[in-house]
GROMACS .gro file of C-alpha atoms in nm:
model
  342
    1MET     CA    1  14.916  17.244   5.693
    2VAL     CA    2  15.004  17.646   5.876
    3PRO     CA    3  15.264  17.831   5.720
    4PRO     CA    4  15.533  17.985   5.919
    5PRO     CA    5  15.500  18.318   6.095
    6PRO     CA    6  15.641  18.601   5.851
    7GLY     CA    7  16.005  18.646   5.906
    8GLN     CA    8  16.047  18.257   6.011
    9ALA     CA    9  16.220  17.999   5.819
   10PRO     CA   10  16.017  17.677   5.807
   11PRO     CA   11  16.113  17.400   5.951
   12ASP     CA   12  16.382  17.142   5.833
   13ARG     CA   13  16.168  16.835   5.761
   14SER     CA   14  16.465  16.628   5.612
   15THR     CA   15  16.601  16.504   5.897
   16PRO     CA   16  16.365  16.266   6.094
   17MET     CA   17  16.344  16.386   6.483
   18THR     CA   18  16.483  16.124   6.727
   19SER     CA   19  16.380  16.142   7.095
   20SER     CA   20  16.696  16.092   7.317
   21PRO     CA   21  16.628  15.758   7.601
   22PRO     CA   22  16.521  15.912   7.943
   23ALA     CA   23  16.823  15.897   8.226
   24ALA     CA   24  16.861  15.650   8.438
   25PRO     CA   25  16.814  15.722   8.781
   26ARG     CA   26  17.073  15.819   8.982
   27GLY     CA   27  17.025  15.594   9.260
   28ARG     CA   28  17.023  15.309   9.026
   29VAL     CA   29  17.313  15.402   8.824
   30SER     CA   30  17.523  15.475   9.194
   31ARG     CA   31  17.384  15.066   9.257
   32GLU     CA   32  17.486  14.886   8.943
   33ARG     CA   33  17.846  15.079   9.034
   34ASP     CA   34  17.860  14.935   9.387
   35SER     CA   35  17.704  14.593   9.243
   36ARG     CA   36  18.020  14.575   9.031
   37PHE     CA   37  18.228  14.686   9.240
   38GLY     CA   38  18.132  14.430   9.474
   39ASP     CA   39  18.174  14.142   9.211
   40ALA     CA   40  18.488  14.254   9.137
   41ILE     CA   41  18.600  14.244   9.513
   42PHE     CA   42  18.450  13.885   9.579
   43MET     CA   43  18.580  13.743   9.220
   44ASN     CA   44  18.935  13.870   9.369
   45LEU     CA   45  18.912  13.733   9.724
   46ALA     CA   46  18.821  13.402   9.574
   47ARG     CA   47  19.096  13.399   9.364
   48GLY     CA   48  19.342  13.509   9.616
   49SER     CA   49  19.219  13.184   9.821
   50GLY     CA   50  19.298  12.982   9.525
   51ILE     CA   51  19.633  13.058   9.544
   52LEU     CA   52  19.639  13.090   9.877
   53LEU     CA   53  19.583  12.739   9.903
   54LEU     CA   54  19.806  12.589   9.618
   55VAL     CA   55  20.086  12.781   9.799
   56VAL     CA   56  19.984  12.596  10.144
   57MET     CA   57  20.006  12.312   9.949
   58ALA     CA   58  20.283  12.389   9.764
   59ALA     CA   59  20.487  12.477  10.088
   60ILE     CA   60  20.383  12.167  10.252
   61ALA     CA   61  20.507  11.933  10.030
   62GLY     CA   62  20.800  12.141   9.969
   63PHE     CA   63  20.858  12.114  10.332
   64LEU     CA   64  20.867  11.733  10.316
   65ALA     CA   65  21.059  11.713  10.035
   66TRP     CA   66  21.308  11.895  10.172
   67ARG     CA   67  21.304  11.664  10.549
   68SER     CA   68  21.273  11.360  10.310
   69GLY     CA   69  21.566  11.403  10.119
   70LEU     CA   70  21.790  11.465  10.447
   71ALA     CA   71  21.668  11.139  10.585
   72LEU     CA   72  21.699  10.892  10.207
   73THR     CA   73  22.071  11.016  10.172
   74ASN     CA   74  22.168  10.847  10.529
   75ASN     CA   75  21.938  10.522  10.448
   76ASN     CA   76  22.130  10.197  10.427
   77GLY     CA   77  21.769  10.014  10.269
   78ASN     CA   78  21.563   9.997  10.006
   79PHE     CA   79  21.311  10.313  10.128
   80LEU     CA   80  21.016  10.119   9.923
   81THR     CA   81  21.103   9.797  10.042
   82THR     CA   82  21.252   9.776  10.336
   83PHE     CA   83  21.039   9.592  10.613
   84GLU     CA   84  21.277   9.788  10.956
   85TRP     CA   85  21.237  10.053  11.089
   86ALA     CA   86  21.535  10.193  11.214
   87PRO     CA   87  21.616  10.555  11.140
   88ASP     CA   88  21.799  10.623  11.416
   89ALA     CA   89  22.023  10.333  11.439
   90PRO     CA   90  22.374  10.365  11.490
   91LYS     CA   91  22.353  10.238  11.074
   92PRO     CA   92  22.014  10.364  10.940
   93VAL     CA   93  21.790  10.154  10.825
   94PHE     CA   94  21.428  10.214  10.756
   95GLY     CA   95  21.086  10.134  10.456
   96ILE     CA   96  20.755  10.202  10.417
   97ALA     CA   97  20.651   9.857  10.274
   98VAL     CA   98  20.463   9.726  10.582
   99LEU     CA   99  20.326  10.104  10.675
  100ALA     CA  100  20.217  10.107  10.253
  101PHE     CA  101  20.020   9.764  10.317
  102GLY     CA  102  19.868   9.868  10.643
  103THR     CA  103  19.729  10.149  10.500
  104ILE     CA  104  19.614  10.051  10.188
  105VAL     CA  105  19.435   9.695  10.294
  106SER     CA  106  19.318   9.884  10.596
  107ALA     CA  107  19.137  10.150  10.397
  108ILE     CA  108  19.022   9.868  10.167
  109ILE     CA  109  18.817   9.680  10.476
  110ALA     CA  110  18.692   9.991  10.577
  111MET     CA  111  18.609  10.116  10.231
  112ALA     CA  112  18.447   9.776  10.127
  113ILE     CA  113  18.197   9.770  10.451
  114ALA     CA  114  18.126  10.149  10.525
  115VAL     CA  115  18.007  10.304  10.127
  116PRO     CA  116  17.763   9.973  10.066
  117VAL     CA  117  17.613  10.028  10.394
  118ALA     CA  118  17.617  10.407  10.425
  119ILE     CA  119  17.417  10.407  10.095
  120GLY     CA  120  17.135  10.215  10.192
  121ILE     CA  121  17.110  10.396  10.530
  122ALA     CA  122  17.130  10.731  10.283
  123LEU     CA  123  16.838  10.574  10.103
  124PHE     CA  124  16.646  10.472  10.388
  125ILE     CA  125  16.632  10.848  10.539
  126SER     CA  126  16.573  10.982  10.229
  127HIS     CA  127  16.333  10.805  10.068
  128TYR     CA  128  16.175  10.527  10.287
  129ALA     CA  129  16.154  10.619  10.606
  130PRO     CA  130  15.892  10.846  10.764
  131ARG     CA  131  15.970  11.196  10.840
  132LYS     CA  132  15.924  11.187  11.187
  133ILE     CA  133  16.193  10.868  11.207
  134ALA     CA  134  16.364  11.037  10.911
  135GLN     CA  135  16.481  11.384  11.076
  136PRO     CA  136  16.629  11.240  11.394
  137PHE     CA  137  16.783  10.942  11.245
  138ALA     CA  138  16.950  11.176  11.054
  139TYR     CA  139  17.046  11.381  11.340
  140LEU     CA  140  17.208  11.085  11.483
  141VAL     CA  141  17.404  10.986  11.176
  142ASP     CA  142  17.519  11.369  11.243
  143LEU     CA  143  17.639  11.309  11.537
  144LEU     CA  144  17.846  11.018  11.483
  145ALA     CA  145  18.051  11.254  11.231
  146ALA     CA  146  18.121  11.465  11.538
  147VAL     CA  147  18.282  11.195  11.779
  148PRO     CA  148  18.615  11.232  11.811
  149SER     CA  149  18.867  10.943  11.696
  150ILE     CA  150  19.023  10.896  12.075
  151VAL     CA  151  18.686  10.804  12.191
  152TYR     CA  152  18.655  10.557  11.868
  153GLY     CA  153  18.966  10.395  11.978
  154LEU     CA  154  18.905  10.334  12.340
  155TRP     CA  155  18.532  10.166  12.197
  156GLY     CA  156  18.727   9.962  11.974
  157ALA     CA  157  19.066   9.888  12.207
  158LEU     CA  158  18.750   9.771  12.507
  159PHE     CA  159  18.460   9.687  12.349
  160LEU     CA  160  18.544   9.619  11.945
  161VAL     CA  161  18.854   9.351  12.026
  162PRO     CA  162  18.743   9.140  12.270
  163HIS     CA  163  18.440   9.093  12.099
  164MET     CA  164  18.648   9.035  11.745
  165ASN     CA  165  18.729   8.677  11.884
  166GLY     CA  166  18.426   8.511  11.723
  167LEU     CA  167  18.374   8.652  11.397
  168THR     CA  168  18.775   8.563  11.356
  169SER     CA  169  18.719   8.248  11.439
  170TRP     CA  170  18.462   8.194  11.243
  171LEU     CA  171  18.668   8.364  10.894
  172ASN     CA  172  18.937   8.144  10.997
  173GLU     CA  173  18.727   7.799  10.987
  174TYR     CA  174  18.555   7.852  10.703
  175LEU     CA  175  18.711   8.119  10.428
  176GLY     CA  176  19.088   8.042  10.550
  177TRP     CA  177  19.144   7.816  10.240
  178THR     CA  178  19.156   8.222  10.082
  179TYR     CA  179  19.493   8.210  10.247
  180ILE     CA  180  19.382   8.602  10.307
  181PHE     CA  181  19.147   8.490  10.647
  182ASP     CA  182  19.377   8.165  10.711
  183GLN     CA  183  19.517   8.214  11.044
  184THR     CA  184  19.850   8.121  11.120
  185LYS     CA  185  19.843   8.277  11.517
  186THR     CA  186  19.534   8.122  11.652
  187GLY     CA  187  19.413   8.240  12.023
  188THR     CA  188  19.605   8.535  12.019
  189THR     CA  189  19.413   8.894  12.090
  190PRO     CA  190  19.253   9.001  11.745
  191ARG     CA  191  19.444   9.376  11.714
  192ASN     CA  192  19.462   9.288  11.365
  193LEU     CA  193  19.429   9.519  11.035
  194PHE     CA  194  19.069   9.302  10.975
  195THR     CA  195  18.992   9.479  11.380
  196VAL     CA  196  19.124   9.802  11.240
  197GLY     CA  197  18.924   9.818  10.923
  198ILE     CA  198  18.626   9.744  11.097
  199LEU     CA  199  18.690  10.062  11.281
  200LEU     CA  200  18.763  10.262  11.043
  201ALA     CA  201  18.423  10.200  10.855
  202ILE     CA  202  18.251  10.270  11.129
  203MET     CA  203  18.443  10.627  11.167
  204ILE     CA  204  18.395  10.679  10.808
  205LEU     CA  205  18.031  10.559  10.760
  206PRO     CA  206  17.856  10.901  10.905
  207ILE     CA  207  18.086  11.125  10.657
  208ILE     CA  208  17.980  10.893  10.300
  209THR     CA  209  17.610  10.867  10.445
  210ALA     CA  210  17.572  11.242  10.501
  211VAL     CA  211  17.672  11.352  10.185
  212SER     CA  212  17.525  11.069   9.996
  213ARG     CA  213  17.186  11.163  10.211
  214GLU     CA  214  17.221  11.508  10.055
  215VAL     CA  215  17.289  11.441   9.724
  216PHE     CA  216  16.987  11.174   9.709
  217ARG     CA  217  16.730  11.483   9.800
  218GLN     CA  218  16.885  11.658   9.532
  219VAL     CA  219  16.732  11.428   9.264
  220PRO     CA  220  16.506  11.612   9.086
  221ARG     CA  221  16.112  11.523   9.143
  222MET     CA  222  16.029  11.486   8.781
  223HIS     CA  223  16.291  11.273   8.726
  224GLU     CA  224  16.121  11.016   8.998
  225GLU     CA  225  15.789  11.093   8.934
  226ALA     CA  226  15.836  11.014   8.609
  227ALA     CA  227  15.996  10.696   8.679
  228LEU     CA  228  15.684  10.543   8.899
  229ALA     CA  229  15.401  10.706   8.599
  230LEU     CA  230  15.629  10.449   8.392
  231GLY     CA  231  15.472  10.162   8.637
  232ALA     CA  232  15.904  10.118   8.788
  233THR     CA  233  15.858  10.030   9.151
  234ARG     CA  234  16.025  10.245   9.413
  235TRP     CA  235  16.366  10.047   9.412
  236GLU     CA  236  16.333  10.041   9.020
  237MET     CA  237  16.251  10.438   9.069
  238ILE     CA  238  16.593  10.431   9.303
  239ARG     CA  239  16.807  10.226   9.037
  240THR     CA  240  16.687  10.431   8.737
  241ALA     CA  241  16.678  10.767   8.867
  242VAL     CA  242  16.836  10.815   9.185
  243LEU     CA  243  17.150  10.618   9.161
  244PRO     CA  244  17.262  10.720   8.828
  245PHE     CA  245  17.218  11.076   8.932
  246GLY     CA  246  17.333  11.068   9.263
  247ARG     CA  247  17.670  10.833   9.155
  248PRO     CA  248  17.922  11.105   9.117
  249GLY     CA  249  17.829  11.264   9.468
  250ILE     CA  250  17.856  10.885   9.596
  251ILE     CA  251  18.233  10.900   9.440
  252SER     CA  252  18.296  11.222   9.624
  253ALA     CA  253  18.147  11.099   9.925
  254SER     CA  254  18.346  10.789   9.930
  255MET     CA  255  18.692  10.947   9.864
  256LEU     CA  256  18.583  11.184  10.183
  257GLY     CA  257  18.571  10.884  10.352
  258LEU     CA  258  18.868  10.731  10.196
  259GLY     CA  259  19.065  11.040  10.325
  260ARG     CA  260  19.008  10.964  10.698
  261ALA     CA  261  19.075  10.631  10.681
  262LEU     CA  262  19.409  10.670  10.526
  263GLY     CA  263  19.500  10.943  10.751
  264GLU     CA  264  19.338  10.824  11.062
  265THR     CA  265  19.607  10.817  11.352
  266ILE     CA  266  19.470  10.770  11.767
  267ALA     CA  267  19.205  10.515  11.658
  268VAL     CA  268  19.466  10.312  11.500
  269ALA     CA  269  19.698  10.373  11.738
  270VAL     CA  270  19.518  10.207  12.074
  271VAL     CA  271  19.412   9.921  11.825
  272LEU     CA  272  19.659   9.793  11.583
  273SER     CA  273  19.945   9.546  11.761
  274SER     CA  274  20.215   9.710  11.503
  275ASN     CA  275  20.555   9.547  11.418
  276SER     CA  276  20.773   9.560  11.117
  277VAL     CA  277  20.639   9.214  10.961
  278LEU     CA  278  20.446   9.212  10.635
  279SER     CA  279  20.183   8.984  10.617
  280LEU     CA  280  19.881   8.838  10.398
  281HIS     CA  281  19.720   8.695  10.656
  282ILE     CA  282  19.509   9.002  10.795
  283LEU     CA  283  19.358   8.818  11.089
  284ASP     CA  284  19.714   8.773  11.237
  285PRO     CA  285  19.786   9.040  11.486
  286GLY     CA  286  20.057   9.268  11.377
  287GLY     CA  287  20.125   9.508  11.064
  288GLY     CA  288  20.103   9.915  11.106
  289THR     CA  289  20.007  10.240  10.903
  290PHE     CA  290  20.193  10.522  10.823
  291ALA     CA  291  19.928  10.777  11.021
  292GLN     CA  292  19.971  10.542  11.352
  293ASN     CA  293  20.354  10.503  11.279
  294ILE     CA  294  20.474  10.909  11.264
  295ALA     CA  295  20.231  10.908  11.588
  296LEU     CA  296  20.366  10.662  11.821
  297LYS     CA  297  20.720  10.681  11.695
  298PHE     CA  298  20.726  11.093  11.645
  299ALA     CA  299  20.752  11.188  12.015
  300GLU     CA  300  21.095  10.929  12.054
  301ALA     CA  301  21.259  10.962  11.757
  302GLY     CA  302  21.569  11.145  11.696
  303ASP     CA  303  21.688  11.415  11.419
  304ASN     CA  304  21.717  11.160  11.147
  305GLY     CA  305  21.416  10.950  11.298
  306ARG     CA  306  21.181  11.257  11.242
  307ASN     CA  307  21.331  11.296  10.934
  308ALA     CA  308  21.229  10.974  10.813
  309LEU     CA  309  20.872  10.995  10.949
  310MET     CA  310  20.860  11.329  10.718
  311ALA     CA  311  20.933  11.094  10.405
  312SER     CA  312  20.652  10.867  10.534
  313GLY     CA  313  20.425  11.139  10.612
  314LEU     CA  314  20.545  11.266  10.213
  315VAL     CA  315  20.424  10.902  10.061
  316LEU     CA  316  20.104  10.965  10.249
  317PHE     CA  317  20.059  11.305  10.095
  318VAL     CA  318  20.109  11.148   9.756
  319ILE     CA  319  19.903  10.879   9.778
  320THR     CA  320  19.631  11.130   9.919
  321LEU     CA  321  19.691  11.383   9.595
  322LEU     CA  322  19.672  11.076   9.360
  323VAL     CA  323  19.368  10.922   9.538
  324ASN     CA  324  19.177  11.241   9.499
  325GLY     CA  325  19.298  11.338   9.154
  326ALA     CA  326  19.128  10.952   9.032
  327ALA     CA  327  18.795  11.050   9.197
  328ARG     CA  328  18.762  11.382   9.031
  329LEU     CA  329  18.866  11.184   8.669
  330ILE     CA  330  18.586  10.940   8.738
  331VAL     CA  331  18.332  11.226   8.867
  332ALA     CA  332  18.424  11.407   8.540
  333ARG     CA  333  18.368  11.092   8.330
  334ARG     CA  334  18.009  11.025   8.479
  335LYS     CA  335  17.913  11.337   8.487
  336GLU     CA  336  17.712  11.364   8.181
  337TYR     CA  337  17.517  11.040   8.306
  338SER     CA  338  17.439  11.103   8.598
  339GLY     CA  339  17.105  11.326   8.503
  340ALA     CA  340  17.232  11.667   8.611
  341GLY     CA  341  17.264  11.855   8.326
  342ALA     CA  342  16.880  11.753   8.288
   0.00000   0.00000   0.00000
């Protein structure tokens, strides 16, 4: 050990010598500060968008409720059970029984037809068809989703309705014992809820197919290869790996399609022969839906008539919220079984 020079105190070795960490480069600190500032801006914008959406929905609900209250105070019938719709009569009487029945029945028919077909098309595009065929086929399905409603309505009125006579006669002959398919008014043009349901099924088919196709494409390749390695056939692999993973997505896609089926206006107004008769014979002409009734009656309605239409719109608004809420609950309950967390 070298002694210190004369007149200089020896160094204090009781405390260990520590080296301070090197200072971060000034550019890096600036980038981190800008990143935190950008994250804060994005978070506040996203939060504000969500709050704005809730405010808009609350404003719509409040406006409909206010106008509905004005109409219901003048109603001389039961709003939920009355078949007649005459809100501008000297003694206003109106109800949503026929409209609610027609809306729900046509939507059920559309979903029963569209969902299985859409899932089959999505599986064909994503897992069966060669790429050269799957890509154009997918473009064609997406193109069908962009067709305007009035085009579907004109096609349904000019082509679908005249060609429904054979199907309705067959259903009446072989399934008339079910009462639902019993056609009491034979020989009439099939402008009925069954035809409307088929038209709505064609309209919502591209939406359900497109969303389901993208969901099936997100299935982990490891799951599919594991099922095939265990000796599963392609269908068994789809049944055990693809469908369980895509079940929440299928439900979400179906709810998107159901939302359009419930609120479709022009196509239903062109095809359906509306009246105020509630009949369980879905092959008989007649019936009505909320959206179709609003589209046909709004232009000629008076003040009380428009308020009554607002009341029916409020019911449709509530039905749509309940359907979407139920779908969210189903998706949340089945998410743990979908394989999404694997």
